[in-house]
Coordinates of C-alpha atoms in Angstrom, one line a residue:
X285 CA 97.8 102.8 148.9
X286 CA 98.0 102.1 145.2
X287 CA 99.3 104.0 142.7
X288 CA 99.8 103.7 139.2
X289 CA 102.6 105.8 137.4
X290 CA 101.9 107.3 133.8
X291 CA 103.4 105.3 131.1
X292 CA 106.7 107.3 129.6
X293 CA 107.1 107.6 126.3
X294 CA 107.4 109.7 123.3
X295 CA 104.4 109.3 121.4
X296 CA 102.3 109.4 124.2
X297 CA 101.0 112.6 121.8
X298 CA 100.6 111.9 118.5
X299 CA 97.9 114.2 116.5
X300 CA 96.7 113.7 113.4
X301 CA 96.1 116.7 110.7
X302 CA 94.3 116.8 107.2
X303 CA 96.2 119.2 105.1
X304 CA 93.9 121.5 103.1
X305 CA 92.2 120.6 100.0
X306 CA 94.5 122.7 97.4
X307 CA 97.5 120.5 99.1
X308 CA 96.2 117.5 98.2
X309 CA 94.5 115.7 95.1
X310 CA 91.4 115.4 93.5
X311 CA 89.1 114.5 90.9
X312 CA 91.2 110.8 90.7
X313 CA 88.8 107.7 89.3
X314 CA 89.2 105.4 92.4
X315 CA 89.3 101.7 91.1
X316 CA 85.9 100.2 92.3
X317 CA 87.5 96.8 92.4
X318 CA 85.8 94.9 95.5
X319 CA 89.4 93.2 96.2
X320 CA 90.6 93.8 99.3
X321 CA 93.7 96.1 98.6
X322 CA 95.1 99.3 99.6
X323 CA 94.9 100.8 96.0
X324 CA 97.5 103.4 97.1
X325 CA 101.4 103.0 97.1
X326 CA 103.7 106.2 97.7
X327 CA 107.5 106.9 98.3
X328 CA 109.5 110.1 98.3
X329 CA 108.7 110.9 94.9
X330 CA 106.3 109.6 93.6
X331 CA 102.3 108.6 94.3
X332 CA 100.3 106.0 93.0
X333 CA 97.6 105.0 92.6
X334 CA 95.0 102.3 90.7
X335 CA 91.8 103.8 89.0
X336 CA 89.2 102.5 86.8
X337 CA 90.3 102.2 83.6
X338 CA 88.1 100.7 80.5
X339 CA 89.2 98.2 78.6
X340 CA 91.8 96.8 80.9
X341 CA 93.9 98.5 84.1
X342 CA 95.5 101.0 85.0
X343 CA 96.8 103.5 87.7
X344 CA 98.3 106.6 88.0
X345 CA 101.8 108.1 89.0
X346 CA 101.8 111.6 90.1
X347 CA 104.8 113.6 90.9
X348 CA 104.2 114.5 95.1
X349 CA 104.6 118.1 94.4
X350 CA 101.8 117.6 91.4
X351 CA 98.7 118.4 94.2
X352 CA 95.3 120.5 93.2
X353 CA 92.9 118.3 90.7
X354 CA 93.9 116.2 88.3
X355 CA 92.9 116.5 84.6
X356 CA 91.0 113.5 83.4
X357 CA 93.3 112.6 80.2
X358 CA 96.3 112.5 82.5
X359 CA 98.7 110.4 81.0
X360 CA 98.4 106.7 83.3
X361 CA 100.4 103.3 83.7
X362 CA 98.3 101.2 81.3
X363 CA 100.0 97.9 79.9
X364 CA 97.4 95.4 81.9
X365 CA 94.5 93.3 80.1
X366 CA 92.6 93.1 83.3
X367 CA 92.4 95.6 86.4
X368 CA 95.0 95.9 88.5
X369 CA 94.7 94.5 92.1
X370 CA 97.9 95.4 93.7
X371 CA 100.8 97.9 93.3
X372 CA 104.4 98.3 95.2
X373 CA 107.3 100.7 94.7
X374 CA 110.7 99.0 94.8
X375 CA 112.2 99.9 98.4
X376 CA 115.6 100.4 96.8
X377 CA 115.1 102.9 93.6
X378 CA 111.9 105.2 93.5
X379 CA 111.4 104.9 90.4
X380 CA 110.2 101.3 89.8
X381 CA 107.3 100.3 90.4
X382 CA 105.6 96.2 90.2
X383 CA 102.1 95.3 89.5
X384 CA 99.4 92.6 89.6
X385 CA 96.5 92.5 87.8
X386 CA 93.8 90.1 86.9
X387 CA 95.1 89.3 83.8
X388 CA 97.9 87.0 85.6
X389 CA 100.5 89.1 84.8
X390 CA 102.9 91.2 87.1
X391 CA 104.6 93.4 85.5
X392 CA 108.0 95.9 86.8
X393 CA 107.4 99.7 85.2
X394 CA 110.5 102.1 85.4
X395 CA 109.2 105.6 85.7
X396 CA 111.1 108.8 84.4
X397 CA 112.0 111.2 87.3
X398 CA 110.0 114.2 85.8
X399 CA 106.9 111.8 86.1
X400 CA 104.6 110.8 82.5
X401 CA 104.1 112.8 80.4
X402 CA 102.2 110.3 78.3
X403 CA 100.5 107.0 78.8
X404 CA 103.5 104.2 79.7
X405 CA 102.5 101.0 78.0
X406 CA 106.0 99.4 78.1
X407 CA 107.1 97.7 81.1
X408 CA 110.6 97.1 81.6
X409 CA 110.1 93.4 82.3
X410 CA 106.8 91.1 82.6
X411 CA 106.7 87.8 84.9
X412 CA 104.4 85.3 83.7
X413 CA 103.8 82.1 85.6
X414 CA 100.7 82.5 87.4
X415 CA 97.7 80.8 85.7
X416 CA 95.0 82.7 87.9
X417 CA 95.0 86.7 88.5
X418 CA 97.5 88.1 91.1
X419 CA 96.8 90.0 94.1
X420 CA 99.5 90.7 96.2
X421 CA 103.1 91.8 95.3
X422 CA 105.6 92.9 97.7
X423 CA 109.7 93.6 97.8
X424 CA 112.7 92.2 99.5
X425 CA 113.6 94.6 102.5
X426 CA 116.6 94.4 101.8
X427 CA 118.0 92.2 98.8
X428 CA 117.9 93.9 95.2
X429 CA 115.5 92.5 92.2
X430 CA 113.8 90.1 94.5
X431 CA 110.0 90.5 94.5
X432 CA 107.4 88.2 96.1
X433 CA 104.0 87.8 94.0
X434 CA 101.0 85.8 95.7
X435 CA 97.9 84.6 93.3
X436 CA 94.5 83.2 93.1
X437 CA 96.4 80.0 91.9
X438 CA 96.9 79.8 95.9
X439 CA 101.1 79.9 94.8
X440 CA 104.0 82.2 96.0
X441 CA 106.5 83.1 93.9
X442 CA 109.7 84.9 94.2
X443 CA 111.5 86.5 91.7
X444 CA 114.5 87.6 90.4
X445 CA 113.5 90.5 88.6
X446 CA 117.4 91.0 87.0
X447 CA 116.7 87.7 85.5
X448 CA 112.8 88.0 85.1
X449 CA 112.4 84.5 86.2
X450 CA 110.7 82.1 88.9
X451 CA 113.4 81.5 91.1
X452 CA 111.3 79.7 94.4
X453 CA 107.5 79.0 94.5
X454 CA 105.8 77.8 97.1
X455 CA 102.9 75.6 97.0
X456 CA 102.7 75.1 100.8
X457 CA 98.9 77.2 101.4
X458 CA 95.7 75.0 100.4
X459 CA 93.4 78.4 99.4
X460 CA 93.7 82.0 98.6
X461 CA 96.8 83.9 100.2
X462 CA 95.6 86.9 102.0
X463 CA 98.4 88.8 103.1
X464 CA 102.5 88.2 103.2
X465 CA 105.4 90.1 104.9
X466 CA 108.8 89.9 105.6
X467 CA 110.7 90.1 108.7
X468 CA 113.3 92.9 109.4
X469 CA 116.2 90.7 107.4
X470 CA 114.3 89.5 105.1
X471 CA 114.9 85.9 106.2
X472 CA 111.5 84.6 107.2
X473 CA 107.7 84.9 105.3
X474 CA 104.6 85.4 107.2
X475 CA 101.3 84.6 105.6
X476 CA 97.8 84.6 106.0
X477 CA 95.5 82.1 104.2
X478 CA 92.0 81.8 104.0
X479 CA 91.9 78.8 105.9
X480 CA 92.2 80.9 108.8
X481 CA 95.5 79.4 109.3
X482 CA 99.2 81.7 109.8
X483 CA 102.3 80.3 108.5
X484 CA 105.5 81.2 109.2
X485 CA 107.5 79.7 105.8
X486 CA 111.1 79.7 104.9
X487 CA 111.4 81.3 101.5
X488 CA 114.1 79.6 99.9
X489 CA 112.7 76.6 100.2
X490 CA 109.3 76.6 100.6
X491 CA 109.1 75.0 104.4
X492 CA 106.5 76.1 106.8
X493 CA 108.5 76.1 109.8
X494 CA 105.2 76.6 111.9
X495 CA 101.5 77.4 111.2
X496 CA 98.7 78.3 113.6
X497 CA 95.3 79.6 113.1
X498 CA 95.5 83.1 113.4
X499 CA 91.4 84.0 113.9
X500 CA 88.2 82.2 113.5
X501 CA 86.4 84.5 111.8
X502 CA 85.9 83.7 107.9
X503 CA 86.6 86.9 106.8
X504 CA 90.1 88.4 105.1
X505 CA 92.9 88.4 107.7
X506 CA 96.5 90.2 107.7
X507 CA 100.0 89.9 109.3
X508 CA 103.1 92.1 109.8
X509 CA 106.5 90.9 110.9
X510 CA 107.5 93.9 114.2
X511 CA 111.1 94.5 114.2
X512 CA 111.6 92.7 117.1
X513 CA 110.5 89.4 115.9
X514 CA 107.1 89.3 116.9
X515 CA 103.6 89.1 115.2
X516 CA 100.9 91.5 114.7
X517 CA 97.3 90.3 113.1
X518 CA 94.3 91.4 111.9
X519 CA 91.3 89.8 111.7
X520 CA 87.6 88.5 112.7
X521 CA 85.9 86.4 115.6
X522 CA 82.6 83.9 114.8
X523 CA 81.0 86.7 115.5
X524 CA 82.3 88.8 113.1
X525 CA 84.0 91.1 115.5
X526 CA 87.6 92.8 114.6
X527 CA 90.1 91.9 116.6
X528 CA 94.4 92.2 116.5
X529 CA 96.3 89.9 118.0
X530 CA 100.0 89.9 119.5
X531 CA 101.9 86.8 118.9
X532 CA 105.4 85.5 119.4
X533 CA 107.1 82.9 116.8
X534 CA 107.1 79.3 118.1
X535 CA 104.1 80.3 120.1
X536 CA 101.7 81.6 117.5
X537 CA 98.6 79.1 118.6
X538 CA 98.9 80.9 121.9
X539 CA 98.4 84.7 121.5
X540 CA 100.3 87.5 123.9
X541 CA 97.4 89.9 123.4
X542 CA 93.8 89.2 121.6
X543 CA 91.6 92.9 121.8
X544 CA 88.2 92.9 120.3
X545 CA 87.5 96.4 118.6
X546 CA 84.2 97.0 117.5
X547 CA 81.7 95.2 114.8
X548 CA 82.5 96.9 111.3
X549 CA 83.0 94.4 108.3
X550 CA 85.6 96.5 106.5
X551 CA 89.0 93.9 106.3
X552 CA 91.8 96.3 108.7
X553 CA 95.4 97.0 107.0
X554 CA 97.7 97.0 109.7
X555 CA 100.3 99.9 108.7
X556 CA 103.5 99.0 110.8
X557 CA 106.2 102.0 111.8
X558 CA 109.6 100.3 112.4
X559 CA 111.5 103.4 113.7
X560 CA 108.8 104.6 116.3
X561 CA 107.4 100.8 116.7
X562 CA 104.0 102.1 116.4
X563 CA 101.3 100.5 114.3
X564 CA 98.0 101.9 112.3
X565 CA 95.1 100.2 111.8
X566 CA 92.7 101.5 109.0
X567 CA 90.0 99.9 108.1
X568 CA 88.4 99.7 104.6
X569 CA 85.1 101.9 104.9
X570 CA 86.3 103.5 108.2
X571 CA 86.3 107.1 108.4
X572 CA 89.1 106.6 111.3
X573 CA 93.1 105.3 112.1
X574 CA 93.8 103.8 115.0
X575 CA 97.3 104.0 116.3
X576 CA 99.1 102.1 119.2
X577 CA 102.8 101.8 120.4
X578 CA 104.2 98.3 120.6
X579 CA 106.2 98.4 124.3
X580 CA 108.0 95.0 126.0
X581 CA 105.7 96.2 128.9
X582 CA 101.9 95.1 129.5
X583 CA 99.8 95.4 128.0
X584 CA 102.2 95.3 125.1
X585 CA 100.0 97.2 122.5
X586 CA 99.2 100.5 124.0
X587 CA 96.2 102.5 122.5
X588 CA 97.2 106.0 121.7
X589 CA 94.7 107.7 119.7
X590 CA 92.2 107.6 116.8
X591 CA 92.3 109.8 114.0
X592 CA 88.4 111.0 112.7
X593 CA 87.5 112.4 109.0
X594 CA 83.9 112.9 108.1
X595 CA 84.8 110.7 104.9
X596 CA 85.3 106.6 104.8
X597 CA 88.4 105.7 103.3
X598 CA 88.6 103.4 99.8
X599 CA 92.1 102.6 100.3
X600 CA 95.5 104.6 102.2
X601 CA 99.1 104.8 101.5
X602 CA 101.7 105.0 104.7
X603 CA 105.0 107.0 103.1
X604 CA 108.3 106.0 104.3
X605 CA 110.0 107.4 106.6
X606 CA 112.3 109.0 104.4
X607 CA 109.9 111.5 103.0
X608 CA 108.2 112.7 106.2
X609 CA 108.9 116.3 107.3
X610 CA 111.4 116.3 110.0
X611 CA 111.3 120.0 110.7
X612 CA 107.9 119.6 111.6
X613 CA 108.4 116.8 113.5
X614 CA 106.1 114.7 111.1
X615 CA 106.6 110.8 112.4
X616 CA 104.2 109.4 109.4
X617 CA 102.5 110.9 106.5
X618 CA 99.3 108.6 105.1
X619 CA 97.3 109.2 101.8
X620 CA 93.7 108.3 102.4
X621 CA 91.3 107.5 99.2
X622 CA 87.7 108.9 99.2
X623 CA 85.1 107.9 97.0
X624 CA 84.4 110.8 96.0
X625 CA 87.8 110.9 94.0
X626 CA 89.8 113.2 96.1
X627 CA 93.6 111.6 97.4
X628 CA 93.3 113.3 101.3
X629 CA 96.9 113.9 102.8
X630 CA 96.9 113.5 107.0
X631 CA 100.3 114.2 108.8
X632 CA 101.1 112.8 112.1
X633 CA 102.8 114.8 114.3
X634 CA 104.3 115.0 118.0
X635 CA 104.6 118.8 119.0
X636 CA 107.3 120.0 120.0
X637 CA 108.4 123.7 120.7
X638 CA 112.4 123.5 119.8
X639 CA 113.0 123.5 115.9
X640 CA 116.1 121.8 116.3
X641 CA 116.5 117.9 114.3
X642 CA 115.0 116.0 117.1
X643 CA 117.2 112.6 117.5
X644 CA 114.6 110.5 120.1
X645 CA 112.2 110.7 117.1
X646 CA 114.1 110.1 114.0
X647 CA 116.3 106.9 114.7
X648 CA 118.3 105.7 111.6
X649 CA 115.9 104.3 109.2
X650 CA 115.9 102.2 105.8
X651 CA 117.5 104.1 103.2
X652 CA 117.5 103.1 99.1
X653 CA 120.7 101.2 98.6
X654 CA 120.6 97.5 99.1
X655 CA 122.0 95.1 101.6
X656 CA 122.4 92.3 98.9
X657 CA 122.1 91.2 95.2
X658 CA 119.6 89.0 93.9
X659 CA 122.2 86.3 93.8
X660 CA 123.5 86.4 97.1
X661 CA 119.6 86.2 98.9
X662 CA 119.0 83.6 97.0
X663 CA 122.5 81.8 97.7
X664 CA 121.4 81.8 101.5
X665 CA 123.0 85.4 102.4
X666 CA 121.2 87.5 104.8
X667 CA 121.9 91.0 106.3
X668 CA 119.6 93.6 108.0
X669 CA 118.7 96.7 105.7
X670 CA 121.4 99.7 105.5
X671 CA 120.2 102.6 107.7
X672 CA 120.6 106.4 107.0
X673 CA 120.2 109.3 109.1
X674 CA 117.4 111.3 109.2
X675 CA 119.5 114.3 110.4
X676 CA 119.3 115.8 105.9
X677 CA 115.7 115.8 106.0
X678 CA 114.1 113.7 102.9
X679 CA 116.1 111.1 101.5
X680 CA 115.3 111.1 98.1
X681 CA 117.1 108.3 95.4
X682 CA 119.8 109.7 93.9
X683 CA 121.7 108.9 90.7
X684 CA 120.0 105.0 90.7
X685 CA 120.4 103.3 87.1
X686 CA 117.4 101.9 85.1
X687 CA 116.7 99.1 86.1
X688 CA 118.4 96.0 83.8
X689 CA 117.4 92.7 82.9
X690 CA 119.2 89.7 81.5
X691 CA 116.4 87.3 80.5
X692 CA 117.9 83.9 79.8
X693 CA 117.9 82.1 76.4
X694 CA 114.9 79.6 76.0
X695 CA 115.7 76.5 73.9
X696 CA 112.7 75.0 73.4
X697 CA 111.1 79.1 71.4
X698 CA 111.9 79.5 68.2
X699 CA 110.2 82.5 68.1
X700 CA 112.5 85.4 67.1
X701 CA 113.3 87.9 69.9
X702 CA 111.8 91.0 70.4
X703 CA 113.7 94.4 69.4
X704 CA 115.2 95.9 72.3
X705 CA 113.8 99.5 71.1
X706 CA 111.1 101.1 73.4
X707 CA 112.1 98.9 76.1
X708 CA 114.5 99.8 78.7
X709 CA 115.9 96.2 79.3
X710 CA 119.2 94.6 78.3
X711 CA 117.9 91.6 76.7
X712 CA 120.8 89.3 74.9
X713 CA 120.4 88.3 71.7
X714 CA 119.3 84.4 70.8
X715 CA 121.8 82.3 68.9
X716 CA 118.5 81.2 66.4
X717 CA 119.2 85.0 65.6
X718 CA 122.2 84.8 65.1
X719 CA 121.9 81.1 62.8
X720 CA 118.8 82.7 60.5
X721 CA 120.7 86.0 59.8
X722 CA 124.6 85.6 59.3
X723 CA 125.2 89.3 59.1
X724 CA 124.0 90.2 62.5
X725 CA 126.6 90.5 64.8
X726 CA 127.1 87.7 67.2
X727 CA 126.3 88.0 70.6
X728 CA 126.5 85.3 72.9
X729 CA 123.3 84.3 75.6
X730 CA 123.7 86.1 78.8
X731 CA 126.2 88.5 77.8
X732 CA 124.2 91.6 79.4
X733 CA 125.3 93.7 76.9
X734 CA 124.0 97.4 77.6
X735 CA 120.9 98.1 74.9
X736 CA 123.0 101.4 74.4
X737 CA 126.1 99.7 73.3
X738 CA 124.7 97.3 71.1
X739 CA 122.7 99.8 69.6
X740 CA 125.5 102.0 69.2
X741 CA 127.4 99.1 67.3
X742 CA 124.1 98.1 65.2
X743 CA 124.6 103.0 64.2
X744 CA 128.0 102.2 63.4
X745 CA 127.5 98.7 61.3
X746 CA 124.5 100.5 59.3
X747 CA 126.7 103.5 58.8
X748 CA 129.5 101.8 57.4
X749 CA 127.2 100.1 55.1
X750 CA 125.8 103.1 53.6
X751 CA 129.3 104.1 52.9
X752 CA 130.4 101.2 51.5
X753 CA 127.8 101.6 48.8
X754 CA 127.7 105.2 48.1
X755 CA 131.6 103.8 47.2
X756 CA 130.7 101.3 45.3
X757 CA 128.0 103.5 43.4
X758 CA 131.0 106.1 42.4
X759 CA 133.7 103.2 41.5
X760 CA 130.9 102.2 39.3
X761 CA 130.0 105.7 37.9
X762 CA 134.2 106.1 37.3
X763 CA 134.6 102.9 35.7
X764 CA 131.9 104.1 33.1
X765 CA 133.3 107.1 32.4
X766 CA 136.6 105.4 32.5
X767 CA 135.1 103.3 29.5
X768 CA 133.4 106.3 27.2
X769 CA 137.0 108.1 27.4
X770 CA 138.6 105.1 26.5
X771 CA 136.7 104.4 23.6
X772 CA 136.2 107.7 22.1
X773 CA 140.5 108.4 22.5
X774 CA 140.6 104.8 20.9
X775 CA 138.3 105.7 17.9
X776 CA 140.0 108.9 17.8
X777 CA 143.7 107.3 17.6
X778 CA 142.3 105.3 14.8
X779 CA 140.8 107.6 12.9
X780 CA 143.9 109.9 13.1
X781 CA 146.6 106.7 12.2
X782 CA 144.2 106.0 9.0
X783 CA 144.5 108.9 7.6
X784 CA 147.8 109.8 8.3
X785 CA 148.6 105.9 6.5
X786 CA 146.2 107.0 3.5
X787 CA 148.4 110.1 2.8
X788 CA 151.5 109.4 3.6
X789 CA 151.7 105.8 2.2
X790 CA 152.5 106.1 -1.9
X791 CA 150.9 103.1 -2.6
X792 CA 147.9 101.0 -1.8
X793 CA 148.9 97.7 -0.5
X794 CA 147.8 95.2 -2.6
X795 CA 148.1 91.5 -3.2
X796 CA 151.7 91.9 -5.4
X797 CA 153.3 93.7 -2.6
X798 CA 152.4 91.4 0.6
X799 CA 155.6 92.7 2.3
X800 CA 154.6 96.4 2.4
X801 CA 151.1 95.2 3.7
X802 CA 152.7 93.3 6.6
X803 CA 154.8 96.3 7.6
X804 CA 152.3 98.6 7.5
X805 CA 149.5 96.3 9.8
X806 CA 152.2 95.6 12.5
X807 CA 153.1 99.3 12.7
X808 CA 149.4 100.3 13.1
X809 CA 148.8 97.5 15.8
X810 CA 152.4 98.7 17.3
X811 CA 150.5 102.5 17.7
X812 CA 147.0 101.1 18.9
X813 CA 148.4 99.4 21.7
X814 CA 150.9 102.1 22.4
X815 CA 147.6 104.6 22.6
X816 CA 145.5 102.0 24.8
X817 CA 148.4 102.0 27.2
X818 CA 148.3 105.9 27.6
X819 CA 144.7 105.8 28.1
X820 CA 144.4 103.7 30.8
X821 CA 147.0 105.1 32.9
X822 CA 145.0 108.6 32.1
X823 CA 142.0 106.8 33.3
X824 CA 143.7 105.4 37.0
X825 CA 145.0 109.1 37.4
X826 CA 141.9 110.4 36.8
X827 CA 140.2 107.8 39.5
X828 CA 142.8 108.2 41.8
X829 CA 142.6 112.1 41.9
X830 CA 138.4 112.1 41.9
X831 CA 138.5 109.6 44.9
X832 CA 139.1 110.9 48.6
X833 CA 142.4 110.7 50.5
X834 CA 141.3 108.4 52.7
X835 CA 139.6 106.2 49.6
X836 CA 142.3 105.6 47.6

């Protein structure tokens, strides 16, 4: 007699829940863009979200605890020529934000903590080498600044976003990149092309260690990295079914698991859950999620349950695990798009009766603070993301500095650089600057001076300036006076010697007495010059006591 034993596991009972309407938000103008994107990116603090926008794009940031309905003028992230395709929050500070738009432009926004309070048109740094719109843009796990951008030009690009330049690109995909991910350490790239093909691609060169075709079907496809190294896909049959796939690398033409689902045309976004190794399908269009647990056992991807609204969904957002509720043992927390304009919040839960912190659940996850710099992923350094406990509750980003970055100087543009007001960026100043306008203060390329010290210094050097002439302007006004008090004593001095020569003197000087005459002149230039002397030392005391102490 055969018997089979119930499968043991924790999430066995997972339930889905649609928190009411006043706790979640409405009347927001869902982009009507047909490309295939989630619209919808959330972390601890903030959510965000791409609308329809006239005369370019735009989306907008609202503060989680900001729920009820929107007003229509509420201030949005609007710097974009075209619409915006694709958004990401930075993994390691909440409050910086990428996005790619049709204008070929991606673009790194820092937003303030208290949220906008009106419209933010300045990003903190804009990466321009794409020549065809961009569509995908997704961070480094765990290295700082690094950011991966994927375009219609059918190129990858990785960034340095301290630097705010094109550090790899990878021209290794013949068409249109669908999807990309990176594993847990962030040293492998999965994407999805559509020439049906899956590539597993070294990102620091640009190598496709192995490619495979991932399903026949012609439609959009997606791939997620699991945590334990192996593959989950998304896609269509020649039939136009959807299907997921399990695959293993170094074996991806041979697939672990391949399940048909059902006959829908909406592209599936696979929403992976490191910590509970559970995964979420949610179709564009569908008014369900799908969930299954990932297990080394067959049949490997167990179906748990599937999550029904009365709505289809325009896009979702999956928030990290570091802003679900842990006292309600909340595993996941998704924000589902309607097209009807309302943002619908649905909390997955497993019941439990004790209120305690339950451990089995909440496994050390991801936290904010980076493994690596910029310069040391890129110099062939990898390390698995830093994990925090759960056992606090919501780990929010605390005390994180704007982000910085140090463009490097271009030879070849004479253009003079922009002002660093209104920007949040430490840009360094050019030397052509510094050649066309002596008195600015040199600053050599790729100093990273802080904006706030140089501006501080540029305060100081237009302070000391103004004082210098307000000084000058006085010296001026006290030689003047300095000159009328010199002239009238001197006329006065005169005047007074004449007369006193006239009646005093017994005689007028005259031709028969040249000796008298002679006297008389060299005594009267003897007193002029004895009375010029005494005026002028009346005129540096006077100066001396009008100026300040710390003038003279």
């Amino acid at each position: 007699m055969s018997f089979r034993a119930v499968r043991v596991s924790k999430f066995r009972h997972v339930y889905g829940q649609a928190m009411k309407r006043d706790q979640c938000y409405d009347n927001i103008r869902v982009s009507k863009s047909s490309w295939d994107s989630t619209f919808c990116a959330v972390n601890p603090k903030f959510l965000a979200i791409i609308v329809e926008s006239a005369g370019g794009g735009a989306f907008i940031v609202l503060p989680l605890a900001k729920v009820g309905r929107i007003n229509p003028d509420h201030p949005l992230v609007g710097g974009h020529k075209g619409p915006v395709l694709d958004i990401a929050w930075c993994p390691h500070n909440d409050n910086v934000i990428a996005s790619g738009s049709e204008d070929c432009v991606v673009k790194v926004w820092q937003v303030p903590d208290h949220g906008l309070s009106r419209t933010l048109t300045e990003p903190v740094v804009e990466l321009l080498y794409h020549q065809r719109r961009v569509g995908l843009v997704l961070w480094h796990p765990s290295a700082q600044n690094v950011l991966l951008t994927a375009g219609s030009d059918n190129l990858v690009v990785i960034w340095n976003v301290g630097t705010g330049e094109p550090t790899v690109v990878i021209d290794s995909h013949p068409d249109l990149v669908y999807s990309a991910c990176w594993n847990w350490e962030g040293s492998k790239l999965l994407t999805t092309c559509k020439d049906k093909k899956i590539r597993i691609i070294d990102p620091r060169n640009g190598n496709v260690d192995e490619e495979a075709i991932c399903h026949e079907g012609s439609k959009a496809t997606r791939a997620i990295y699991l945590r334990n190294g192996l593959v989950f896909t998304t896609g269509f049959s020649k039939m136009s079914e959807r299907q997921y796939s399990l695959r293993a690398p170094g074996h991806l033409n041979d697939p672990i698991v391949m399940v048909e689902l059902d006959t829908s045309n909406g592209v599936m976004f696979p929403l992976y859950d490191a910590d509970t190794n559970m995964v979420y399908l949610c179709g564009k269009g569908d008014s369900v999620i799908r969930y299954f647990e990932i297990t080394p056992e067959p049949p490997f991807v167990h179906y748990i349950n599937t999550f029904q609204t009365p709505d289809p969904q325009r896009g979702i957002g999956m928030m990290p695990k570091r802003g679900v509720d842990v006292t309600s043992c909340e595993i996941t927390r998704f924000f589902r798009l309607n097209n009807s304009g309302l943002c619908q919040v649905v909390s997955m839960t497993v019941p439990r009766k004790s209120e305690l912190f339950q451990e089995d659940l909440y496994p050390d996850t991801p936290g904010d603070v980076p493994a690596l710099s910029a310069e040391e992923w890129f110099a062939g350094k990898d390390d698995n993301p830093i994990l925090v406990s759960m056992r606090s509750g919501s780990q929010l980003s605390t005390n994180k500095q704007d982000l910085k970055v140090q463009k490097k100087h271009n030879v070849l543009s004479k253009m003079p650089p922009r002002s660093p007001s209104g920007s949040q960026s430490a840009i360094a100043d050019s030397p052509d600057s510094a050649a066309n306008n002596p008195q600015a203060p040199a600053s050599p390329p790729n100093s990273g001076v802080p904006t706030k010290v140089v501006e501080e210094l540029m305060d100081e050097i237009r302070r000391l300036k103004s004082l210098l002439v307000k000084h000058e302007k006085r010296i001026r006004a006290l030689e003047a006076r300095a000159a009328s008090s010199s002239s009238a004593d001197l006329n006065n001095s005169t005047g007074s010697a004449n007369t006193s020569l006239i009646t005093d003197s017994p005689s007028t000087p005259t031709a028969n007495n040249p000796q008298q005459s002679a006297t008389t002149g060299s005594g009267q230039q003897h007193e002029n010059n004895h009375v010029s002397h005494d005026t002028n030392a009346n005129v540096a005391k006077t100066i001396a006591e009008d100026m300040a102490p710390d003038e003279v």
